[in-house]
XYZ file of C-alpha atoms in Angstrom:
272
model
C 0.000 0.000 0.000
C 1.286 3.427 -0.904
C 0.512 6.781 -2.432
C 2.795 6.380 -5.475
C 4.446 3.773 -7.641
C 7.876 4.702 -9.011
C 8.071 4.050 -12.766
C 9.960 5.286 -15.809
C 7.398 8.105 -16.065
C 8.142 9.331 -12.544
C 5.903 8.774 -9.525
C 2.494 7.533 -10.619
C -0.341 8.102 -8.110
C -2.152 5.094 -6.712
C -5.768 5.078 -5.433
C -4.757 6.148 -1.903
C -3.316 9.385 -3.343
C -6.757 10.606 -4.472
C -7.962 13.834 -2.888
C -11.385 14.155 -1.295
C -11.778 17.658 -2.728
C -11.626 16.208 -6.259
C -10.906 12.681 -7.538
C -8.731 14.263 -10.254
C -6.298 15.672 -7.649
C -3.543 14.174 -5.454
C -3.992 14.715 -1.717
C -1.757 16.820 0.513
C -0.181 14.035 2.628
C 0.982 12.296 -0.562
C 2.551 15.493 -1.942
C 4.234 16.438 1.342
C 5.475 12.910 1.909
C 7.001 12.619 -1.565
C 8.807 15.964 -1.272
C 10.141 15.042 2.187
C 11.278 11.622 0.936
C 13.224 13.073 -1.990
C 14.865 15.845 0.027
C 15.939 13.445 2.765
C 17.310 10.870 0.328
C 19.268 13.389 -1.715
C 20.461 15.813 0.963
C 20.077 14.278 4.430
C 22.841 12.846 6.630
C 23.064 10.643 9.709
C 24.459 13.439 11.893
C 21.699 15.963 11.235
C 17.990 16.428 11.891
C 15.563 17.776 9.257
C 14.499 20.505 11.665
C 12.163 22.433 9.363
C 10.183 21.470 6.287
C 8.033 24.016 4.480
C 5.808 22.891 1.618
C 3.925 25.327 -0.616
C 0.844 23.802 -2.259
C 0.219 26.546 -4.781
C -1.377 24.572 -7.641
C -3.732 21.593 -7.738
C -1.637 18.465 -8.277
C -3.437 16.401 -10.893
C -3.833 12.643 -10.531
C -1.065 12.088 -13.082
C 2.655 11.165 -12.847
C 4.884 13.673 -11.054
C 8.642 14.204 -10.855
C 10.740 15.853 -8.139
C 13.819 18.010 -8.738
C 16.016 19.185 -5.850
C 18.784 21.736 -5.368
C 21.298 22.175 -2.531
C 21.062 25.827 -1.495
C 23.625 25.928 1.326
C 26.138 23.469 2.718
C 27.546 24.541 6.095
C 29.144 22.901 9.096
C 25.949 23.012 11.153
C 23.255 24.005 8.642
C 22.304 22.499 5.280
C 19.445 23.910 3.180
C 17.858 22.282 0.132
C 14.902 23.067 -2.115
C 12.633 20.746 -4.097
C 10.047 21.231 -6.820
C 7.216 18.829 -7.615
C 6.612 18.997 -11.360
C 3.935 17.965 -13.850
C 4.311 18.626 -17.562
C 7.431 20.694 -16.942
C 5.587 23.058 -14.573
C 6.133 23.429 -10.811
C 2.937 22.544 -8.930
C 4.377 22.431 -5.391
C 7.704 23.246 -3.773
C 9.491 22.600 -0.516
C 12.447 23.779 1.526
C 14.172 21.728 4.209
C 16.719 22.847 6.796
C 18.976 20.162 8.260
C 20.646 21.048 11.579
C 23.618 19.223 13.081
C 23.024 17.413 16.375
C 24.970 18.698 19.403
C 24.756 18.922 23.213
C 21.954 20.644 25.099
C 22.782 23.981 26.822
C 22.418 24.180 30.623
C 19.371 25.482 32.471
C 15.621 24.916 32.599
C 13.120 26.250 30.075
C 9.359 26.676 29.987
C 7.441 24.176 27.866
C 3.800 23.213 27.402
C 2.558 21.603 30.623
C -0.149 19.328 29.184
C 1.411 17.019 26.624
C -0.841 15.104 24.218
C -1.168 11.400 24.943
C -1.545 8.481 22.536
C -4.597 6.228 22.706
C -4.453 3.055 24.766
C -3.820 0.688 21.861
C -1.070 -1.872 21.167
C 2.131 -0.646 19.549
C 1.839 -0.899 15.770
C 4.606 -2.194 13.516
C 2.603 -1.993 10.281
C 0.315 0.678 8.767
C -2.918 1.241 10.663
C -6.231 2.945 10.120
C -6.284 6.327 11.851
C -7.851 6.812 15.242
C -9.654 10.115 15.705
C -9.994 11.976 18.973
C -11.809 15.039 20.265
C -12.332 16.569 23.687
C -16.116 16.396 23.319
C -16.169 12.671 22.561
C -17.172 10.631 25.604
C -14.404 8.044 25.178
C -11.843 10.405 23.657
C -10.787 8.201 20.720
C -12.656 6.179 18.082
C -12.314 4.997 14.492
C -15.432 6.828 13.292
C -14.858 10.343 11.959
C -18.546 11.225 12.232
C -18.336 10.893 16.021
C -15.882 13.814 16.213
C -17.668 16.448 14.133
C -17.873 19.056 16.882
C -16.232 22.316 17.922
C -13.762 20.828 20.419
C -10.017 20.131 20.092
C -9.186 17.363 17.601
C -6.365 14.824 17.424
C -5.318 11.841 15.300
C -3.059 8.794 15.799
C -1.752 6.531 13.053
C 1.058 4.448 11.626
C 1.026 5.828 8.060
C 1.078 3.969 4.760
C 4.054 4.175 2.411
C 4.667 7.195 0.214
C 6.174 4.960 -2.467
C 4.656 1.486 -2.621
C 6.909 -1.172 -1.139
C 8.956 1.275 0.982
C 8.596 1.811 4.711
C 8.498 5.578 5.301
C 11.389 7.025 7.286
C 10.559 8.858 10.536
C 10.922 12.215 8.739
C 8.689 11.197 5.843
C 6.103 9.782 8.247
C 6.104 13.082 10.158
C 5.475 14.978 6.911
C 2.569 12.699 5.970
C 0.889 12.885 9.378
C 1.789 16.547 9.863
C -0.211 17.534 6.784
C -3.359 16.483 8.615
C -2.872 19.597 10.759
C -5.271 21.218 8.309
C -7.940 18.636 9.077
C -7.328 18.763 12.836
C -7.549 22.563 13.023
C -10.209 23.294 10.379
C -12.749 20.609 11.291
C -15.858 21.978 13.012
C -19.529 21.349 13.600
C -20.371 21.449 9.867
C -17.327 19.533 8.634
C -14.278 20.937 6.832
C -14.540 24.061 4.693
C -10.900 25.184 4.439
C -8.231 23.729 2.126
C -4.620 24.295 3.146
C -2.117 26.037 0.874
C 1.009 25.038 2.763
C 2.556 23.066 5.608
C 5.449 23.923 7.898
C 6.929 21.286 10.198
C 9.408 22.247 12.919
C 11.046 19.208 14.530
C 13.222 19.143 17.651
C 13.839 15.445 17.020
C 12.651 12.708 14.729
C 9.702 10.588 15.876
C 10.490 7.318 17.633
C 8.602 4.261 16.489
C 6.170 3.942 13.626
C 3.115 5.675 15.098
C 2.613 9.451 15.137
C -0.063 11.666 16.602
C -1.112 15.230 15.814
C -3.154 17.352 18.222
C -4.656 20.732 17.380
C -3.358 23.718 19.335
C -5.281 26.571 17.730
C -7.470 27.719 14.839
C -7.731 31.355 13.764
C -9.742 32.548 10.763
C -11.228 35.675 9.211
C -12.495 36.602 5.742
C -12.008 33.086 4.404
C -8.369 32.744 5.515
C -7.368 30.350 8.309
C -4.254 29.580 10.322
C -3.941 26.306 12.218
C -1.229 25.101 14.607
C -0.707 21.657 16.110
C 1.681 19.529 18.164
C 3.206 16.327 16.790
C 3.820 13.533 19.290
C 4.753 9.868 19.635
C 4.731 7.429 22.528
C 7.682 9.288 24.079
C 5.948 12.683 23.970
C 5.902 15.785 21.749
C 8.678 16.115 19.174
C 7.593 18.988 16.917
C 4.991 21.454 15.777
C 3.107 22.015 12.534
C 1.433 25.053 11.016
C -0.856 25.469 8.020
C -2.568 28.366 6.299
C -5.774 27.685 4.401
C -8.374 29.234 2.123
C -12.133 28.857 2.344
C -13.455 26.039 0.184
C -17.029 26.290 1.441
C -18.614 25.347 -1.886
C -17.030 21.906 -1.411
C -17.628 21.616 2.329
C -16.992 18.036 3.490
C -19.522 16.826 6.058
C -18.479 13.603 7.800
C -21.945 12.983 9.216
C -23.546 12.376 5.815
C -21.172 9.795 4.382
C -18.448 12.121 3.105
C -15.744 10.332 5.077
C -13.673 9.885 1.898
C -11.509 12.791 3.033
C -9.868 10.205 5.296
C -8.430 8.472 2.217
C -5.289 10.540 2.599
C -4.597 8.919 5.968
C -6.273 5.515 5.746
C -4.465 2.358 4.558
């Protein structure tokens, strides 16, 4: 199971890459995961952490083969920067920038941090891809597998071991974080009437790479006005929080997705 198959034509989308907004488009987790995979493979190193990934989703990515081209922007002793472009028909449809930072020792002293850390659901540790579990503060049991049970105006969260970006490959921790992190848009823009915002970007900021195969994302805030939204979330694993994610989004109210009337196909981007 995966979002893409690698062929002589490039990366050909598979059924799981289909977007809920339109069956002729590729979904955001697939795009972000493929860009992260290529940047890490071509420019990453064992002694560094991909500390920031920014993806700009400025054109609809059609359900057709894509290619990825990268460029090393800066090579330093402690900082490496690389760019990537996702292309269709010779045209850039999405782009990304990654900053790799060298690992070192922690400075002395104590610092403030968020007191209430998100917690994973009480489920066995997964070693293979799983269906997502959805959570919301207003849900009586906290977590469940039914999206319709969480269509409310309380804080949302998700927990999953993601599917492969390229079929037959296990996603690296960084790639998995990019795939799950893209659901920040869903977690922060999902309300009582469903989802009416579509994100135009994703920024991950990682203090460390996730440990294990499962990753969670919990909404921190949603702000919106005049059809423009900003959402922030915390990424976590079984050891605790390891990063943050931010998205900006535009109103897509004419294609509002309501999970209480059978429109749960938006979950395709996260469901194996």
